[in-house]
Amino acid sequence: MEWILWDETMNTGHAGLDEDHRKLVALINRLADGLTNHKGAAFCRDAFGQLVEHVQQHFAMEERLMAEHGYLDAERHKAHHATLFEEVRVLSDAIEAIGAGASPSVSLLDFLEVWLKHHIDGLDRSLAAAIPGS
Ligand SMILES: [Fe+2]
Ligand SMILES: [Fe+2]
């Protein structure tokens, strides 16, 4: 079972952002699968690594769009990205422990779900409305 089910209410209306967000959901689901189904340390480490990499690329892509279009709320949005990235990055130790056999923490996966949905629903929706591509 998927941890996060994509639904149309998560679309911002910007094709590039929405495609990236769907990929983020898929990567969180892969990590959740590894953690909850005890797929082992190597699987979990790989899934987490892919998620972190995609988050980094995704934030960079949004920040390029902000620069290209002179987006007025860019500084606040970028500061939020920096906080979000740090919040995900520090999960690394917990992922390692779970991958090595500790019980998966549902709160950790809940955290990622809330983190993503809040990210999409707030600042990203405002960004999508302000730039071409919708
Ligand atoms: Fe985003
Ligand atoms: Fe964003």
Coordinates of N, CA, C and O and ligand atoms in Angstrom, one line a residue:
M1 N 0.8 -1.2 0.0 CA 0.0 0.0 0.0 C 0.9 1.3 0.0 O 1.9 1.3 0.7
E2 N 0.4 2.2 -0.8 CA 1.2 3.5 -0.8 C 1.0 4.3 0.5 O -0.1 4.4 1.0
W3 N 2.1 4.9 0.9 CA 2.0 5.7 2.1 C 1.2 7.0 1.8 O 0.3 7.4 2.6
I4 N 1.5 7.6 0.7 CA 0.8 8.9 0.3 C 0.1 8.6 -1.0 O 0.8 8.2 -1.9
L5 N -1.1 8.8 -1.1 CA -1.8 8.6 -2.3 C -1.9 10.0 -3.0 O -2.4 11.0 -2.4
W6 N -1.4 10.1 -4.2 CA -1.5 11.4 -5.0 C -3.0 11.6 -5.3 O -3.7 10.7 -5.7
D7 N -3.4 12.8 -5.0 CA -4.8 13.1 -5.5 C -4.7 14.5 -6.2 O -3.8 15.3 -5.9
E8 N -5.7 14.8 -7.0 CA -5.7 16.0 -7.8 C -5.7 17.3 -7.0 O -5.2 18.3 -7.5
T9 N -6.1 17.2 -5.8 CA -6.1 18.5 -5.0 C -4.6 18.9 -4.7 O -4.4 20.0 -4.3
M10 N -3.7 18.0 -4.9 CA -2.3 18.3 -4.7 C -1.6 19.0 -5.9 O -0.5 19.5 -5.8
N11 N -2.4 19.1 -7.0 CA -1.8 19.8 -8.2 C -1.8 21.3 -7.9 O -2.8 21.9 -7.4
T12 N -0.7 21.9 -8.3 CA -0.7 23.4 -8.3 C -1.2 24.0 -9.6 O -1.4 25.2 -9.6
G13 N -1.2 23.2 -10.6 CA -1.6 23.8 -11.9 C -0.4 24.1 -12.8 O -0.5 24.4 -14.0
H14 N 0.8 24.0 -12.2 CA 2.0 24.2 -13.0 C 2.6 22.9 -13.3 O 3.0 22.1 -12.4
A15 N 2.7 22.6 -14.7 CA 3.0 21.2 -15.1 C 4.4 20.7 -14.5 O 4.5 19.6 -14.0
G16 N 5.4 21.6 -14.6 CA 6.7 21.2 -14.1 C 6.8 20.9 -12.6 O 7.3 19.9 -12.2
L17 N 6.1 21.8 -11.9 CA 6.1 21.6 -10.4 C 5.3 20.3 -10.1 O 5.7 19.5 -9.2
D18 N 4.2 20.1 -10.7 CA 3.3 19.0 -10.4 C 4.0 17.7 -10.7 O 3.9 16.7 -10.0
E19 N 4.7 17.6 -11.8 CA 5.5 16.4 -12.2 C 6.5 16.1 -11.1 O 6.7 15.0 -10.7
D20 N 7.2 17.1 -10.7 CA 8.3 17.0 -9.7 C 7.7 16.5 -8.3 O 8.2 15.7 -7.6
H21 N 6.5 17.1 -8.0 CA 5.9 16.8 -6.7 C 5.4 15.3 -6.7 O 5.5 14.6 -5.7
R22 N 4.9 14.9 -7.9 CA 4.5 13.5 -8.0 C 5.7 12.5 -7.8 O 5.6 11.5 -7.2
K23 N 6.8 13.0 -8.3 CA 8.0 12.1 -8.1 C 8.4 12.1 -6.6 O 8.8 11.1 -6.1
L24 N 8.3 13.3 -6.0 CA 8.6 13.3 -4.5 C 7.7 12.4 -3.7 O 8.1 11.6 -2.9
V25 N 6.4 12.3 -4.1 CA 5.5 11.4 -3.5 C 5.9 10.0 -3.7 O 6.0 9.1 -2.8
A26 N 6.3 9.7 -4.9 CA 6.8 8.3 -5.3 C 8.0 7.9 -4.4 O 8.1 6.8 -4.0
L27 N 8.9 8.9 -4.3 CA 10.2 8.6 -3.5 C 9.9 8.4 -2.0 O 10.5 7.6 -1.4
I28 N 9.0 9.2 -1.5 CA 8.6 9.0 -0.1 C 7.9 7.7 0.1 O 8.2 6.9 1.1
N29 N 7.1 7.3 -0.9 CA 6.4 6.0 -0.8 C 7.4 4.8 -0.9 O 7.3 3.8 -0.2
R30 N 8.4 5.0 -1.7 CA 9.5 3.9 -1.8 C 10.2 3.8 -0.4 O 10.5 2.7 0.0
L31 N 10.5 5.0 0.1 CA 11.2 4.9 1.5 C 10.3 4.3 2.5 O 10.7 3.5 3.3
A32 N 9.0 4.7 2.5 CA 8.1 4.1 3.4 C 7.9 2.6 3.3 O 7.9 1.9 4.3
D33 N 8.0 2.2 2.0 CA 7.9 0.7 1.8 C 9.1 0.0 2.4 O 9.0 -1.0 3.0
G34 N 10.3 0.6 2.2 CA 11.5 0.0 2.7 C 11.5 0.0 4.2 O 11.9 -1.0 4.8
L35 N 11.0 1.1 4.9 CA 11.0 1.1 6.3 C 9.9 0.2 6.9 O 10.2 -0.5 7.9
T36 N 8.7 0.3 6.4 CA 7.6 -0.5 7.0 C 7.7 -2.0 6.7 O 7.2 -2.8 7.4
N37 N 8.3 -2.3 5.6 CA 8.4 -3.7 5.2 C 9.7 -4.3 5.4 O 10.1 -5.4 4.9
H38 N 10.5 -3.6 6.2 CA 11.9 -4.1 6.6 C 12.7 -4.6 5.4 O 13.1 -5.8 5.4
K39 N 12.9 -3.7 4.5 CA 13.6 -4.2 3.3 C 15.1 -4.0 3.5 O 15.9 -4.3 2.5
G40 N 15.6 -3.6 4.6 CA 17.0 -3.7 5.0 C 17.7 -2.3 4.8 O 17.2 -1.4 4.2
A41 N 18.9 -2.3 5.4 CA 19.6 -1.0 5.5 C 20.0 -0.5 4.1 O 19.9 0.7 3.8
A42 N 20.4 -1.3 3.2 CA 20.9 -0.9 1.9 C 19.7 -0.3 1.1 O 19.9 0.8 0.5
F43 N 18.6 -0.9 1.1 CA 17.4 -0.4 0.4 C 17.0 0.9 1.0 O 16.7 1.9 0.2
C44 N 16.9 1.0 2.3 CA 16.5 2.3 2.9 C 17.4 3.4 2.7 O 17.0 4.5 2.4
R45 N 18.7 3.1 2.8 CA 19.7 4.1 2.5 C 19.6 4.6 1.1 O 19.7 5.8 0.8
D46 N 19.4 3.7 0.2 CA 19.3 4.1 -1.2 C 18.0 4.9 -1.5 O 18.1 6.0 -2.1
A47 N 16.9 4.5 -0.9 CA 15.7 5.2 -1.1 C 15.8 6.6 -0.5 O 15.3 7.6 -1.1
F48 N 16.4 6.7 0.7 CA 16.5 8.0 1.3 C 17.5 8.9 0.5 O 17.2 10.1 0.3
G49 N 18.5 8.3 0.0 CA 19.5 9.1 -0.8 C 18.8 9.7 -2.1 O 19.0 10.8 -2.4
Q50 N 18.0 8.9 -2.7 CA 17.2 9.3 -3.9 C 16.3 10.5 -3.5 O 16.1 11.4 -4.3
L51 N 15.6 10.3 -2.4 CA 14.7 11.4 -1.9 C 15.4 12.7 -1.7 O 15.0 13.7 -2.2
V52 N 16.5 12.6 -0.9 CA 17.3 13.8 -0.6 C 17.8 14.5 -1.9 O 17.7 15.7 -2.1
E53 N 18.3 13.7 -2.9 CA 18.8 14.2 -4.1 C 17.6 14.9 -4.9 O 17.8 16.0 -5.5
H54 N 16.5 14.3 -4.9 CA 15.4 14.9 -5.7 C 14.9 16.1 -5.0 O 14.5 17.1 -5.7
V55 N 14.8 16.1 -3.7 CA 14.4 17.4 -3.0 C 15.3 18.5 -3.3 O 14.9 19.6 -3.7
Q56 N 16.6 18.2 -3.3 CA 17.6 19.2 -3.7 C 17.4 19.8 -5.1 O 17.4 21.0 -5.3
Q57 N 17.2 18.9 -6.0 CA 17.0 19.3 -7.4 C 15.7 20.0 -7.6 O 15.7 21.0 -8.3
H58 N 14.7 19.6 -6.9 CA 13.4 20.2 -7.0 C 13.5 21.6 -6.5 O 12.9 22.6 -7.1
F59 N 14.1 21.8 -5.3 CA 14.1 23.2 -4.8 C 15.0 24.1 -5.7 O 14.6 25.2 -5.9
A60 N 16.0 23.6 -6.3 CA 16.9 24.4 -7.2 C 16.0 24.8 -8.4 O 16.1 25.9 -8.9
M61 N 15.2 23.8 -8.9 CA 14.4 24.1 -10.1 C 13.4 25.2 -9.8 O 13.3 26.2 -10.5
E62 N 12.8 25.1 -8.6 CA 11.8 26.2 -8.2 C 12.5 27.5 -8.1 O 12.0 28.6 -8.5
E63 N 13.7 27.5 -7.5 CA 14.4 28.8 -7.3 C 14.9 29.4 -8.6 O 15.0 30.6 -8.7
R64 N 15.2 28.5 -9.6 CA 15.6 29.0 -10.9 C 14.3 29.7 -11.5 O 14.4 30.8 -12.1
L65 N 13.2 29.1 -11.4 CA 11.9 29.7 -11.9 C 11.7 31.1 -11.2 O 11.3 32.0 -11.9
M66 N 11.9 31.1 -9.9 CA 11.7 32.4 -9.2 C 12.6 33.5 -9.7 O 12.2 34.6 -10.0
A67 N 13.9 33.1 -10.0 CA 14.8 34.1 -10.5 C 14.4 34.5 -11.9 O 14.4 35.7 -12.2
E68 N 14.1 33.6 -12.7 CA 13.7 33.9 -14.1 C 12.5 34.8 -14.2 O 12.5 35.6 -15.1
H69 N 11.6 34.7 -13.3 CA 10.4 35.5 -13.4 C 10.3 36.6 -12.4 O 9.2 37.2 -12.2
G70 N 11.4 36.9 -11.8 CA 11.4 38.0 -10.8 C 10.4 37.8 -9.7 O 9.7 38.8 -9.3
Y71 N 10.2 36.6 -9.2 CA 9.2 36.3 -8.3 C 9.4 37.1 -7.0 O 10.5 37.1 -6.4
L72 N 8.4 37.8 -6.5 CA 8.5 38.8 -5.4 C 8.7 38.1 -4.1 O 9.4 38.7 -3.2
D73 N 8.2 37.0 -3.9 CA 8.2 36.3 -2.6 C 9.4 35.3 -2.5 O 9.4 34.4 -1.7
A74 N 10.4 35.5 -3.4 CA 11.4 34.5 -3.5 C 12.2 34.3 -2.2 O 12.5 33.1 -1.9
E75 N 12.6 35.3 -1.5 CA 13.4 35.2 -0.4 C 12.8 34.3 0.7 O 13.4 33.5 1.3
R76 N 11.5 34.6 1.0 CA 10.8 33.8 2.0 C 10.6 32.4 1.6 O 10.8 31.5 2.4
H77 N 10.3 32.1 0.3 CA 10.2 30.8 -0.2 C 11.5 30.0 -0.1 O 11.6 28.9 0.3
K78 N 12.6 30.7 -0.5 CA 13.9 30.1 -0.5 C 14.3 29.7 1.0 O 14.9 28.7 1.3
A79 N 14.0 30.6 1.9 CA 14.3 30.4 3.3 C 13.6 29.2 3.8 O 14.1 28.3 4.6
H80 N 12.4 29.0 3.4 CA 11.6 27.9 3.7 C 12.2 26.6 3.2 O 12.2 25.6 3.8
H81 N 12.6 26.6 1.9 CA 13.3 25.5 1.3 C 14.5 25.1 2.2 O 14.7 23.9 2.4
A82 N 15.3 26.1 2.6 CA 16.5 25.7 3.3 C 16.1 25.0 4.6 O 16.8 24.0 5.0
T83 N 15.1 25.5 5.3 CA 14.6 24.8 6.5 C 14.2 23.4 6.3 O 14.5 22.5 7.0
L84 N 13.4 23.3 5.2 CA 12.8 22.0 4.9 C 13.9 21.0 4.5 O 13.9 19.8 4.9
F85 N 14.9 21.5 3.8 CA 16.0 20.6 3.4 C 16.8 20.1 4.6 O 17.1 18.9 4.7
E86 N 17.0 21.0 5.5 CA 17.7 20.6 6.8 C 16.9 19.6 7.6 O 17.4 18.7 8.1
E87 N 15.6 19.8 7.6 CA 14.7 18.9 8.4 C 14.8 17.5 7.8 O 14.7 16.5 8.5
V88 N 14.9 17.4 6.5 CA 14.9 16.1 5.8 C 16.3 15.5 6.0 O 16.5 14.3 6.3
R89 N 17.3 16.3 5.8 CA 18.7 15.8 5.9 C 19.0 15.2 7.3 O 19.7 14.1 7.3
V90 N 18.5 15.8 8.3 CA 18.8 15.3 9.7 C 18.1 14.0 10.0 O 18.3 13.4 11.0
L91 N 17.2 13.5 9.1 CA 16.5 12.2 9.3 C 17.5 11.1 9.0 O 17.2 9.9 9.3
S92 N 18.6 11.4 8.4 CA 19.5 10.4 8.0 C 19.9 9.3 9.0 O 19.8 8.1 8.8
D93 N 20.1 9.8 10.3 CA 20.5 8.9 11.3 C 19.4 7.9 11.7 O 19.6 6.7 11.9
A94 N 18.2 8.5 11.7 CA 17.0 7.7 12.0 C 16.8 6.6 11.0 O 16.4 5.5 11.3
I95 N 17.0 7.0 9.7 CA 16.8 6.1 8.6 C 17.8 5.0 8.7 O 17.5 3.8 8.5
E96 N 19.0 5.3 9.0 CA 20.1 4.3 9.2 C 19.7 3.3 10.3 O 19.8 2.1 10.1
A97 N 19.2 3.8 11.4 CA 18.9 2.9 12.5 C 17.7 2.0 12.2 O 17.8 0.8 12.5
I98 N 16.7 2.5 11.5 CA 15.6 1.7 11.1 C 16.0 0.7 10.0 O 15.7 -0.5 10.1
G99 N 16.8 1.2 9.1 CA 17.3 0.3 8.0 C 18.1 -0.9 8.6 O 18.1 -2.0 8.1
A100 N 18.7 -0.6 9.8 CA 19.6 -1.7 10.4 C 18.7 -2.5 11.4 O 19.3 -3.4 12.0
G101 N 17.4 -2.3 11.4 CA 16.6 -3.2 12.2 C 15.7 -2.6 13.3 O 14.9 -3.3 13.8
A102 N 15.9 -1.3 13.6 CA 15.0 -0.7 14.6 C 13.6 -0.6 14.0 O 13.4 -0.6 12.8
S103 N 12.7 -0.5 14.9 CA 11.3 -0.4 14.5 C 11.0 0.9 13.7 O 11.5 2.0 14.2
P104 N 10.3 0.8 12.6 CA 10.1 2.1 11.9 C 9.2 3.0 12.7 O 8.2 2.5 13.3
S105 N 9.5 4.3 12.6 CA 8.7 5.2 13.3 C 7.6 5.8 12.4 O 7.9 6.4 11.4
V106 N 6.4 5.6 12.8 CA 5.3 6.1 12.0 C 5.3 7.6 12.0 O 5.0 8.3 11.0
S107 N 5.8 8.2 13.1 CA 5.8 9.6 13.2 C 6.8 10.2 12.2 O 6.6 11.3 11.6
L108 N 7.8 9.5 11.9 CA 8.8 9.9 10.9 C 8.1 10.0 9.5 O 8.3 11.0 8.8
L109 N 7.4 9.0 9.2 CA 6.7 9.0 7.9 C 5.5 10.0 7.8 O 5.3 10.6 6.8
D110 N 4.9 10.1 9.0 CA 3.8 11.2 9.1 C 4.5 12.5 8.8 O 3.9 13.4 8.1
F111 N 5.6 12.7 9.4 CA 6.4 14.0 9.3 C 6.6 14.3 7.8 O 6.4 15.4 7.4
L112 N 7.1 13.3 7.1 CA 7.4 13.5 5.7 C 6.1 13.8 4.9 O 6.2 14.7 4.0
E113 N 5.1 13.2 5.2 CA 3.8 13.4 4.5 C 3.3 14.9 4.7 O 3.0 15.6 3.8
V114 N 3.3 15.3 6.0 CA 2.9 16.6 6.4 C 3.8 17.6 5.8 O 3.4 18.6 5.2
W115 N 5.1 17.3 5.8 CA 6.1 18.2 5.3 C 5.9 18.5 3.8 O 5.9 19.6 3.4
L116 N 5.6 17.4 3.0 CA 5.4 17.6 1.6 C 4.1 18.3 1.3 O 4.1 19.2 0.5
K117 N 3.0 17.9 2.0 CA 1.7 18.5 1.6 C 1.7 20.0 2.0 O 1.1 20.8 1.3
H118 N 2.3 20.3 3.1 CA 2.4 21.7 3.6 C 3.2 22.5 2.5 O 2.8 23.6 2.1
H119 N 4.3 21.9 2.1 CA 5.2 22.5 1.1 C 4.4 22.8 -0.2 O 4.5 23.9 -0.7
I120 N 3.6 21.9 -0.6 CA 2.9 22.0 -1.9 C 1.8 23.0 -1.7 O 1.5 23.9 -2.6
D121 N 1.1 22.9 -0.6 CA -0.2 23.6 -0.5 C 0.0 25.1 -0.2 O -0.9 25.9 -0.5
G122 N 1.1 25.4 0.4 CA 1.3 26.8 0.8 C 2.1 27.6 -0.3 O 1.6 28.0 -1.3
L123 N 3.4 27.7 -0.1 CA 4.3 28.5 -0.9 C 4.3 28.1 -2.4 O 4.4 28.9 -3.2
D124 N 4.3 26.8 -2.6 CA 4.4 26.3 -4.0 C 3.1 26.7 -4.8 O 3.2 27.0 -6.0
R125 N 2.0 26.7 -4.2 CA 0.7 27.0 -4.9 C 0.8 28.5 -5.2 O 0.4 28.9 -6.3
S126 N 1.3 29.3 -4.4 CA 1.4 30.8 -4.7 C 2.4 31.0 -5.8 O 2.2 31.8 -6.7
L127 N 3.5 30.2 -5.8 CA 4.5 30.4 -6.8 C 3.9 30.0 -8.2 O 4.1 30.7 -9.2
A128 N 3.2 28.8 -8.2 CA 2.6 28.3 -9.5 C 1.7 29.4 -10.1 O 1.6 29.5 -11.3
A129 N 1.0 30.1 -9.2 CA 0.0 31.0 -9.7 C 0.6 32.3 -10.2 O 0.0 33.0 -11.0
A130 N 1.9 32.5 -9.9 CA 2.6 33.8 -10.2 C 3.5 33.6 -11.5 O 4.0 34.6 -12.0
I131 N 3.7 32.4 -11.9 CA 4.6 32.2 -13.1 C 3.9 31.5 -14.2 O 3.0 30.8 -14.0
P132 N 4.4 31.7 -15.5 CA 3.8 31.0 -16.6 C 4.1 29.5 -16.4 O 5.0 29.1 -15.8
G133 N 3.3 28.7 -17.1 CA 3.5 27.2 -17.1 C 2.3 26.5 -16.6 O 2.2 25.3 -16.5
S134 N 1.2 27.2 -16.2 CA 0.0 26.6 -15.7 C -0.9 26.3 -16.8 O -0.9 26.9 -17.9
Ligands
FE1 FE 7.7 22.2 -4.6
FE2 FE 8.8 25.3 -2.9

